[in-house]
PDB file of C-alpha atoms in Angstrom:
ATOM      1  CA  MET A   1       5.870  23.147   1.787  1.00 92.00           C
ATOM      2  CA  GLU A   2       2.282  23.869   2.689  1.00 95.00           C
ATOM      3  CA  THR A   3       0.256  21.132   4.377  1.00 96.00           C
ATOM      4  CA  GLN A   4      -1.857  20.646   1.267  1.00 97.00           C
ATOM      5  CA  ASP A   5       1.284  20.143  -0.821  1.00 97.00           C
ATOM      6  CA  ARG A   6       2.511  17.466   1.587  1.00 98.00           C
ATOM      7  CA  MET A   7      -0.837  15.722   1.334  1.00 98.00           C
ATOM      8  CA  ALA A   8      -0.841  15.962  -2.458  1.00 98.00           C
ATOM      9  CA  ALA A   9       2.678  14.528  -2.665  1.00 98.00           C
ATOM     10  CA  ALA A  10       1.725  11.628  -0.378  1.00 98.00           C
ATOM     11  CA  GLU A  11      -1.385  10.897  -2.450  1.00 97.00           C
ATOM     12  CA  ALA A  12       0.683  10.882  -5.641  1.00 97.00           C
ATOM     13  CA  LEU A  13       3.158   8.392  -4.175  1.00 98.00           C
ATOM     14  CA  LEU A  14       0.386   6.158  -2.852  1.00 97.00           C
ATOM     15  CA  ALA A  15      -1.234   6.106  -6.282  1.00 96.00           C
ATOM     16  CA  ALA A  16       2.123   5.256  -7.870  1.00 97.00           C
ATOM     17  CA  TYR A  17       2.114   1.859  -6.132  1.00 95.00           C
ATOM     18  CA  ASP A  18      -0.344   0.808  -8.840  1.00 90.00           C
ATOM     19  CA  GLY A  19       2.518   1.064 -11.307  1.00 75.00           C
ATOM     20  CA  GLU A  20       2.660   4.614 -12.685  1.00 88.00           C
ATOM     21  CA  ALA A  21       5.754   6.369 -11.345  1.00 96.00           C
ATOM     22  CA  VAL A  22       5.608  10.112 -10.721  1.00 97.00           C
ATOM     23  CA  ALA A  23       7.954  12.971 -11.500  1.00 97.00           C
ATOM     24  CA  PRO A  24      10.572  13.758  -8.839  1.00 97.00           C
ATOM     25  CA  LEU A  25       9.030  15.611  -5.928  1.00 97.00           C
ATOM     26  CA  THR A  26      12.123  17.809  -5.888  1.00 95.00           C
ATOM     27  CA  GLU A  27      11.036  19.085  -9.311  1.00 96.00           C
ATOM     28  CA  THR A  28       7.322  19.369  -8.578  1.00 97.00           C
ATOM     29  CA  TYR A  29       7.945  21.010  -5.188  1.00 97.00           C
ATOM     30  CA  PRO A  30      11.279  22.887  -5.402  1.00 95.00           C
ATOM     31  CA  ASP A  31      10.983  24.040  -1.786  1.00 96.00           C
ATOM     32  CA  ILE A  32      10.726  20.503  -0.341  1.00 96.00           C
ATOM     33  CA  ASP A  33      13.141  19.799   2.519  1.00 94.00           C
ATOM     34  CA  LEU A  34      13.852  16.780   4.738  1.00 91.00           C
ATOM     35  CA  ASP A  35      11.203  17.721   7.283  1.00 94.00           C
ATOM     36  CA  ASP A  36       8.673  17.800   4.465  1.00 97.00           C
ATOM     37  CA  ALA A  37       9.917  14.491   3.097  1.00 96.00           C
ATOM     38  CA  TYR A  38       9.626  12.647   6.402  1.00 95.00           C
ATOM     39  CA  ALA A  39       6.185  14.199   6.939  1.00 97.00           C
ATOM     40  CA  ILE A  40       5.113  12.862   3.532  1.00 98.00           C
ATOM     41  CA  GLN A  41       6.494   9.444   4.477  1.00 97.00           C
ATOM     42  CA  ARG A  42       4.509   9.575   7.729  1.00 97.00           C
ATOM     43  CA  ILE A  43       1.253  10.435   5.961  1.00 98.00           C
ATOM     44  CA  GLN A  44       1.608   7.281   3.873  1.00 98.00           C
ATOM     45  CA  LEU A  45       2.560   5.178   6.896  1.00 97.00           C
ATOM     46  CA  ASP A  46      -0.508   6.356   8.804  1.00 97.00           C
ATOM     47  CA  ARG A  47      -2.673   5.461   5.817  1.00 97.00           C
ATOM     48  CA  TRP A  48      -1.189   1.954   5.600  1.00 97.00           C
ATOM     49  CA  VAL A  49      -1.593   1.294   9.313  1.00 97.00           C
ATOM     50  CA  ALA A  50      -5.162   2.592   9.258  1.00 97.00           C
ATOM     51  CA  GLY A  51      -5.772   0.077   6.452  1.00 97.00           C
ATOM     52  CA  GLY A  52      -4.663  -2.831   8.617  1.00 97.00           C
ATOM     53  CA  ARG A  53      -0.961  -3.154   7.900  1.00 97.00           C
ATOM     54  CA  SER A  54       1.589  -3.141  10.716  1.00 97.00           C
ATOM     55  CA  VAL A  55       5.178  -1.981  11.178  1.00 97.00           C
ATOM     56  CA  ARG A  56       7.486  -4.990  11.603  1.00 97.00           C
ATOM     57  CA  GLY A  57      10.812  -3.234  11.282  1.00 97.00           C
ATOM     58  CA  HIS A  58      12.862  -0.428   9.844  1.00 98.00           C
ATOM     59  CA  LYS A  59      15.447   0.161   7.153  1.00 97.00           C
ATOM     60  CA  VAL A  60      18.450   2.405   6.857  1.00 96.00           C
ATOM     61  CA  GLY A  61      19.338   3.398   3.334  1.00 91.00           C
ATOM     62  CA  LEU A  62      22.214   5.080   1.563  1.00 86.00           C
ATOM     63  CA  THR A  63      24.807   4.004   4.131  1.00 87.00           C
ATOM     64  CA  SER A  64      27.536   2.976   1.722  1.00 75.00           C
ATOM     65  CA  ARG A  65      29.640   5.374  -0.308  1.00 74.00           C
ATOM     66  CA  VAL A  66      28.865   3.422  -3.459  1.00 65.00           C
ATOM     67  CA  MET A  67      25.108   3.819  -2.933  1.00 64.00           C
ATOM     68  CA  GLN A  68      25.459   7.490  -2.064  1.00 72.00           C
ATOM     69  CA  ARG A  69      27.425   8.066  -5.269  1.00 73.00           C
ATOM     70  CA  GLN A  70      24.959   5.974  -7.268  1.00 64.00           C
ATOM     71  CA  LEU A  71      21.997   8.079  -6.121  1.00 65.00           C
ATOM     72  CA  GLY A  72      23.764  11.404  -5.710  1.00 69.00           C
ATOM     73  CA  VAL A  73      23.219  11.905  -1.967  1.00 69.00           C
ATOM     74  CA  ASP A  74      25.560  12.332   0.977  1.00 74.00           C
ATOM     75  CA  GLN A  75      23.758  11.023   4.074  1.00 76.00           C
ATOM     76  CA  PRO A  76      21.669   8.021   5.197  1.00 88.00           C
ATOM     77  CA  ASP A  77      17.909   7.923   5.353  1.00 93.00           C
ATOM     78  CA  TYR A  78      15.378   5.609   6.950  1.00 96.00           C
ATOM     79  CA  GLY A  79      12.023   4.034   6.200  1.00 97.00           C
ATOM     80  CA  GLN A  80       9.552   1.559   7.625  1.00 97.00           C
ATOM     81  CA  LEU A  81       9.164  -2.170   6.951  1.00 98.00           C
ATOM     82  CA  LEU A  82       5.551  -3.314   6.915  1.00 98.00           C
ATOM     83  CA  ASP A  83       4.319  -6.853   7.474  1.00 97.00           C
ATOM     84  CA  THR A  84       3.479  -7.248   3.785  1.00 96.00           C
ATOM     85  CA  MET A  85       7.057  -6.391   2.775  1.00 97.00           C
ATOM     86  CA  ILE A  86       8.796  -9.216   4.635  1.00 97.00           C
ATOM     87  CA  HIS A  87       9.246 -12.536   2.828  1.00 97.00           C
ATOM     88  CA  GLY A  88      10.984 -15.832   3.448  1.00 95.00           C
ATOM     89  CA  GLU A  89      13.118 -17.763   1.007  1.00 91.00           C
ATOM     90  CA  GLY A  90      11.264 -19.853  -1.518  1.00 81.00           C
ATOM     91  CA  GLN A  91       8.455 -17.346  -1.986  1.00 84.00           C
ATOM     92  CA  ALA A  92       8.462 -15.992  -5.516  1.00 92.00           C
ATOM     93  CA  LEU A  93       8.067 -12.228  -5.612  1.00 96.00           C
ATOM     94  CA  ASP A  94       5.183 -10.880  -7.677  1.00 95.00           C
ATOM     95  CA  PRO A  95       6.366  -8.325 -10.263  1.00 94.00           C
ATOM     96  CA  ALA A  96       2.979  -6.615  -9.973  1.00 93.00           C
ATOM     97  CA  ASP A  97       4.000  -5.509  -6.463  1.00 94.00           C
ATOM     98  CA  PHE A  98       6.849  -3.375  -7.796  1.00 96.00           C
ATOM     99  CA  VAL A  99       7.365  -0.459 -10.141  1.00 95.00           C
ATOM    100  CA  GLN A 100      11.099  -0.525 -10.983  1.00 95.00           C
ATOM    101  CA  PRO A 101      12.779  -2.941  -8.547  1.00 96.00           C
ATOM    102  CA  LYS A 102      16.436  -3.408  -7.788  1.00 96.00           C
ATOM    103  CA  VAL A 103      18.108  -5.786  -5.357  1.00 97.00           C
ATOM    104  CA  GLU A 104      20.679  -5.253  -2.614  1.00 95.00           C
ATOM    105  CA  PRO A 105      22.401  -7.707  -0.219  1.00 97.00           C
ATOM    106  CA  GLU A 106      22.115  -6.754   3.441  1.00 97.00           C
ATOM    107  CA  ILE A 107      22.769  -8.124   6.923  1.00 97.00           C
ATOM    108  CA  ALA A 108      19.505  -8.035   8.862  1.00 98.00           C
ATOM    109  CA  PHE A 109      19.340  -7.475  12.613  1.00 98.00           C
ATOM    110  CA  VAL A 110      16.594  -9.141  14.648  1.00 98.00           C
ATOM    111  CA  LEU A 111      16.168  -7.254  17.915  1.00 98.00           C
ATOM    112  CA  GLY A 112      15.838  -9.130  21.176  1.00 98.00           C
ATOM    113  CA  ARG A 113      15.091  -6.050  23.260  1.00 97.00           C
ATOM    114  CA  ASP A 114      13.873  -2.501  22.758  1.00 97.00           C
ATOM    115  CA  LEU A 115      16.358   0.109  21.618  1.00 97.00           C
ATOM    116  CA  ALA A 116      15.336   3.677  22.425  1.00 95.00           C
ATOM    117  CA  GLY A 117      17.404   6.731  21.529  1.00 92.00           C
ATOM    118  CA  PRO A 118      18.728   9.318  21.717  1.00 95.00           C
ATOM    119  CA  GLY A 119      21.908   8.386  23.534  1.00 96.00           C
ATOM    120  CA  VAL A 120      22.199   4.830  22.170  1.00 97.00           C
ATOM    121  CA  THR A 121      25.800   3.601  21.991  1.00 97.00           C
ATOM    122  CA  VAL A 122      27.410   0.730  20.112  1.00 97.00           C
ATOM    123  CA  VAL A 123      27.338  -1.265  23.349  1.00 97.00           C
ATOM    124  CA  ASP A 124      23.594  -0.672  23.707  1.00 98.00           C
ATOM    125  CA  ALA A 125      22.995  -1.727  20.117  1.00 98.00           C
ATOM    126  CA  VAL A 126      25.062  -4.905  20.431  1.00 97.00           C
ATOM    127  CA  ARG A 127      23.165  -5.901  23.572  1.00 97.00           C
ATOM    128  CA  ALA A 128      19.826  -5.341  21.831  1.00 98.00           C
ATOM    129  CA  VAL A 129      20.540  -7.667  18.884  1.00 98.00           C
ATOM    130  CA  ASP A 130      19.181 -11.196  19.233  1.00 98.00           C
ATOM    131  CA  CYS A 131      20.657 -12.483  15.964  1.00 98.00           C
ATOM    132  CA  VAL A 132      21.588 -11.545  12.420  1.00 98.00           C
ATOM    133  CA  LEU A 133      20.336 -13.023   9.159  1.00 98.00           C
ATOM    134  CA  PRO A 134      21.452 -12.862   5.535  1.00 98.00           C
ATOM    135  CA  ALA A 135      18.952 -10.755   3.637  1.00 98.00           C
ATOM    136  CA  LEU A 136      18.045  -9.333   0.266  1.00 98.00           C
ATOM    137  CA  GLU A 137      16.313  -5.992   0.067  1.00 98.00           C
ATOM    138  CA  ILE A 138      14.232  -5.295  -3.001  1.00 97.00           C
ATOM    139  CA  ILE A 139      14.356  -1.546  -3.265  1.00 96.00           C
ATOM    140  CA  ASP A 140      11.845   0.209  -5.452  1.00 97.00           C
ATOM    141  CA  SER A 141      11.038   3.745  -6.462  1.00 97.00           C
ATOM    142  CA  ARG A 142       7.746   5.388  -7.198  1.00 98.00           C
ATOM    143  CA  ILE A 143       9.801   8.245  -8.663  1.00 97.00           C
ATOM    144  CA  ARG A 144      10.136   8.034 -12.441  1.00 97.00           C
ATOM    145  CA  ASP A 145      13.405   6.544 -13.744  1.00 95.00           C
ATOM    146  CA  TRP A 146      14.972   6.603 -10.262  1.00 94.00           C
ATOM    147  CA  ARG A 147      15.696  10.325 -10.707  1.00 93.00           C
ATOM    148  CA  ILE A 148      15.806  10.870  -6.986  1.00 90.00           C
ATOM    149  CA  GLY A 149      17.376  13.275  -4.573  1.00 87.00           C
ATOM    150  CA  LEU A 150      17.469  12.684  -0.843  1.00 89.00           C
ATOM    151  CA  ALA A 151      14.057  14.279  -0.263  1.00 92.00           C
ATOM    152  CA  ASP A 152      12.546  12.106  -3.005  1.00 95.00           C
ATOM    153  CA  THR A 153      13.707   8.820  -1.551  1.00 93.00           C
ATOM    154  CA  VAL A 154      12.857   9.821   2.022  1.00 95.00           C
ATOM    155  CA  ALA A 155       9.314  10.770   1.043  1.00 97.00           C
ATOM    156  CA  ASP A 156       9.024   7.480  -0.847  1.00 98.00           C
ATOM    157  CA  ASN A 157       9.595   5.459   2.351  1.00 97.00           C
ATOM    158  CA  ALA A 158      13.336   5.322   1.636  1.00 96.00           C
ATOM    159  CA  SER A 159      12.654   3.527  -1.662  1.00 95.00           C
ATOM    160  CA  SER A 160      11.374   0.460   0.164  1.00 97.00           C
ATOM    161  CA  GLY A 161       9.954  -2.518  -1.687  1.00 97.00           C
ATOM    162  CA  ALA A 162      10.424  -5.849   0.074  1.00 98.00           C
ATOM    163  CA  VAL A 163      12.855  -7.815   2.235  1.00 98.00           C
ATOM    164  CA  VAL A 164      13.721 -11.485   1.835  1.00 98.00           C
ATOM    165  CA  LEU A 165      15.184 -12.995   5.009  1.00 98.00           C
ATOM    166  CA  GLY A 166      17.412 -16.032   5.179  1.00 97.00           C
ATOM    167  CA  SER A 167      16.452 -18.832   7.529  1.00 93.00           C
ATOM    168  CA  ARG A 168      19.731 -19.417   9.382  1.00 94.00           C
ATOM    169  CA  PRO A 169      20.147 -17.078  12.378  1.00 97.00           C
ATOM    170  CA  VAL A 170      23.662 -16.316  13.583  1.00 97.00           C
ATOM    171  CA  ARG A 171      24.676 -14.827  16.906  1.00 97.00           C
ATOM    172  CA  LEU A 172      26.320 -11.429  16.650  1.00 95.00           C
ATOM    173  CA  ALA A 173      29.269 -12.688  18.691  1.00 95.00           C
ATOM    174  CA  ASP A 174      30.009 -15.342  16.065  1.00 96.00           C
ATOM    175  CA  VAL A 175      30.636 -12.988  13.147  1.00 96.00           C
ATOM    176  CA  ASP A 176      32.660  -9.845  12.508  1.00 96.00           C
ATOM    177  CA  LEU A 177      30.212  -7.707  10.583  1.00 96.00           C
ATOM    178  CA  ARG A 178      32.918  -5.314   9.407  1.00 94.00           C
ATOM    179  CA  LEU A 179      34.781  -8.080   7.623  1.00 95.00           C
ATOM    180  CA  THR A 180      31.822 -10.103   6.415  1.00 97.00           C
ATOM    181  CA  GLY A 181      32.214 -10.422   2.670  1.00 97.00           C
ATOM    182  CA  CYS A 182      29.342 -10.839   0.246  1.00 97.00           C
ATOM    183  CA  VAL A 183      28.996 -12.094  -3.318  1.00 98.00           C
ATOM    184  CA  LEU A 184      25.812 -11.155  -5.174  1.00 98.00           C
ATOM    185  CA  ALA A 185      24.709 -13.192  -8.190  1.00 98.00           C
ATOM    186  CA  VAL A 186      21.818 -12.376 -10.505  1.00 96.00           C
ATOM    187  CA  ASP A 187      20.616 -15.079 -12.908  1.00 95.00           C
ATOM    188  CA  GLY A 188      23.628 -17.155 -11.893  1.00 95.00           C
ATOM    189  CA  GLU A 189      26.200 -14.492 -12.778  1.00 97.00           C
ATOM    190  CA  VAL A 190      28.263 -12.694 -10.147  1.00 98.00           C
ATOM    191  CA  VAL A 191      27.424  -9.004 -10.491  1.00 97.00           C
ATOM    192  CA  ALA A 192      28.816  -7.425  -7.327  1.00 96.00           C
ATOM    193  CA  THR A 193      30.927  -8.038  -4.245  1.00 96.00           C
ATOM    194  CA  GLY A 194      31.239  -6.114  -1.024  1.00 95.00           C
ATOM    195  CA  ALA A 195      31.811  -6.272   2.713  1.00 95.00           C
ATOM    196  CA  GLY A 196      30.077  -5.116   5.872  1.00 95.00           C
ATOM    197  CA  GLY A 197      32.599  -2.346   6.370  1.00 93.00           C
ATOM    198  CA  ALA A 198      30.970  -0.520   3.446  1.00 90.00           C
ATOM    199  CA  VAL A 199      27.978   0.210   5.703  1.00 92.00           C
ATOM    200  CA  LEU A 200      29.119   3.204   7.774  1.00 91.00           C
ATOM    201  CA  GLY A 201      32.237   1.255   8.756  1.00 92.00           C
ATOM    202  CA  SER A 202      30.084  -1.498  10.283  1.00 95.00           C
ATOM    203  CA  PRO A 203      26.375  -2.316  10.021  1.00 96.00           C
ATOM    204  CA  ILE A 204      26.111  -1.900  13.794  1.00 97.00           C
ATOM    205  CA  ASN A 205      26.887   1.803  13.311  1.00 95.00           C
ATOM    206  CA  ALA A 206      23.829   2.081  11.073  1.00 96.00           C
ATOM    207  CA  LEU A 207      21.704   0.524  13.818  1.00 97.00           C
ATOM    208  CA  VAL A 208      23.042   3.084  16.303  1.00 97.00           C
ATOM    209  CA  TRP A 209      22.349   5.926  13.855  1.00 95.00           C
ATOM    210  CA  LEU A 210      18.787   4.723  13.306  1.00 96.00           C
ATOM    211  CA  ALA A 211      18.000   4.264  17.003  1.00 97.00           C
ATOM    212  CA  ASN A 212      19.230   7.756  17.822  1.00 96.00           C
ATOM    213  CA  THR A 213      17.604   9.416  14.816  1.00 94.00           C
ATOM    214  CA  VAL A 214      14.123   7.972  15.259  1.00 94.00           C
ATOM    215  CA  GLY A 215      14.454   8.038  19.048  1.00 93.00           C
ATOM    216  CA  ALA A 216      14.741  11.805  18.934  1.00 90.00           C
ATOM    217  CA  LEU A 217      11.316  11.731  17.232  1.00 90.00           C
ATOM    218  CA  GLY A 218       9.760   9.500  19.857  1.00 91.00           C
ATOM    219  CA  THR A 219      10.043   6.156  18.034  1.00 94.00           C
ATOM    220  CA  THR A 220      11.533   3.088  19.738  1.00 96.00           C
ATOM    221  CA  LEU A 221      13.030   0.159  17.843  1.00 97.00           C
ATOM    222  CA  GLU A 222      11.098  -2.709  19.401  1.00 97.00           C
ATOM    223  CA  ALA A 223      12.063  -6.240  20.389  1.00 98.00           C
ATOM    224  CA  GLY A 224      11.153  -8.655  17.603  1.00 97.00           C
ATOM    225  CA  GLN A 225      11.509  -6.083  14.871  1.00 98.00           C
ATOM    226  CA  VAL A 226      13.856  -6.439  11.919  1.00 98.00           C
ATOM    227  CA  VAL A 227      16.322  -3.707  10.993  1.00 98.00           C
ATOM    228  CA  ILE A 228      18.177  -3.754   7.697  1.00 98.00           C
ATOM    229  CA  PRO A 229      21.157  -1.390   7.906  1.00 96.00           C
ATOM    230  CA  GLY A 230      22.127  -0.757   4.302  1.00 94.00           C
ATOM    231  CA  SER A 231      23.552  -2.471   1.257  1.00 93.00           C
ATOM    232  CA  LEU A 232      26.999  -4.025   0.985  1.00 93.00           C
ATOM    233  CA  THR A 233      27.071  -3.423  -2.782  1.00 92.00           C
ATOM    234  CA  ALA A 234      25.577  -1.219  -5.452  1.00 88.00           C
ATOM    235  CA  ALA A 235      21.962  -2.038  -6.301  1.00 91.00           C
ATOM    236  CA  GLN A 236      21.310  -4.323  -9.259  1.00 95.00           C
ATOM    237  CA  ALA A 237      18.252  -4.469 -11.525  1.00 94.00           C
ATOM    238  CA  LEU A 238      15.833  -7.352 -10.928  1.00 94.00           C
ATOM    239  CA  ARG A 239      13.508  -8.270 -13.767  1.00 93.00           C
ATOM    240  CA  PRO A 240      10.519 -10.647 -14.037  1.00 94.00           C
ATOM    241  CA  GLY A 241      11.778 -14.208 -14.215  1.00 95.00           C
ATOM    242  CA  GLY A 242      15.101 -13.255 -12.620  1.00 95.00           C
ATOM    243  CA  THR A 243      16.810 -15.043  -9.752  1.00 96.00           C
ATOM    244  CA  VAL A 244      19.168 -13.595  -7.183  1.00 97.00           C
ATOM    245  CA  ARG A 245      21.436 -15.157  -4.588  1.00 98.00           C
ATOM    246  CA  ALA A 246      23.683 -13.533  -1.995  1.00 98.00           C
ATOM    247  CA  THR A 247      26.410 -15.463  -0.211  1.00 98.00           C
ATOM    248  CA  PHE A 248      27.826 -13.997   3.008  1.00 98.00           C
ATOM    249  CA  ALA A 249      30.981 -15.232   4.752  1.00 96.00           C
ATOM    250  CA  GLY A 250      29.949 -16.591   8.131  1.00 95.00           C
ATOM    251  CA  LEU A 251      26.239 -16.043   7.522  1.00 97.00           C
ATOM    252  CA  GLY A 252      25.393 -18.368   4.664  1.00 96.00           C
ATOM    253  CA  THR A 253      23.160 -17.629   1.710  1.00 97.00           C
ATOM    254  CA  VAL A 254      19.802 -16.137   0.880  1.00 98.00           C
ATOM    255  CA  SER A 255      18.027 -16.297  -2.451  1.00 97.00           C
ATOM    256  CA  THR A 256      14.818 -15.319  -4.153  1.00 96.00           C
ATOM    257  CA  ARG A 257      13.264 -15.053  -7.584  1.00 96.00           C
ATOM    258  CA  MET A 258      10.913 -12.694  -9.327  1.00 95.00           C
ATOM    259  CA  ALA A 259       7.982 -14.485 -10.917  1.00 94.00           C
ATOM    260  CA  VAL A 260       7.325 -14.091 -14.619  1.00 90.00           C
ATOM    261  CA  ALA A 261       4.863 -11.296 -15.261  1.00 74.00           C
ATOM    262  CA  ALA A 262       1.326 -12.504 -15.887  1.00 66.00           C
TER     263      ALA A 262
END
């Protein structure tokens, strides 16, 4: 893609946050590749930071086979978590902040020390984690009808929307993330179940992948940041007025609700 096409794609995605989704970039720009997509993501990030927002963490997406099948891709991606995206329990989400939201249960890492790749190992990642929290990621897409390929979701900040963090931290040594089961309920009805092993074999592997991938580009995962490593289940639709609750073995629960549209 030409530089002007990258800029135009970024502008279209930024405008789509006001509620009007755009056609897939992979259709509008047939020559788009991953380098283009991450460049488009970066243009938006720079705009947000220049406007006063700050990066408080990172996300890894498309780490489970079920999510890869659901979206028709075959590798993970990553995006940025801004301060305005991170919520605590008990805060109703505003439907006006989203275009076509879905919800996923995740195990969030809170870093206690910097993690700088490349060359990060599982041991390095384990040592860098201060605690884990039950979490819900509200994914969203500025691409019309979720008709996304890998380049589409990457350019769209890995389909980021919001993150709701539970309030009960757990030490990594006190839980086996591979075997941590999860039950996801929407509007009081169980809609999906899963386990940590669905996330690249273990969520810690997603943290290693992220540290090495962004480290090669000069980005360090910083102490105090939150990293969400990928969903334990397939994404579920979340509508205005809806409630969602995820229960994790050994981690407890996290819940949120979407306010009724004004």
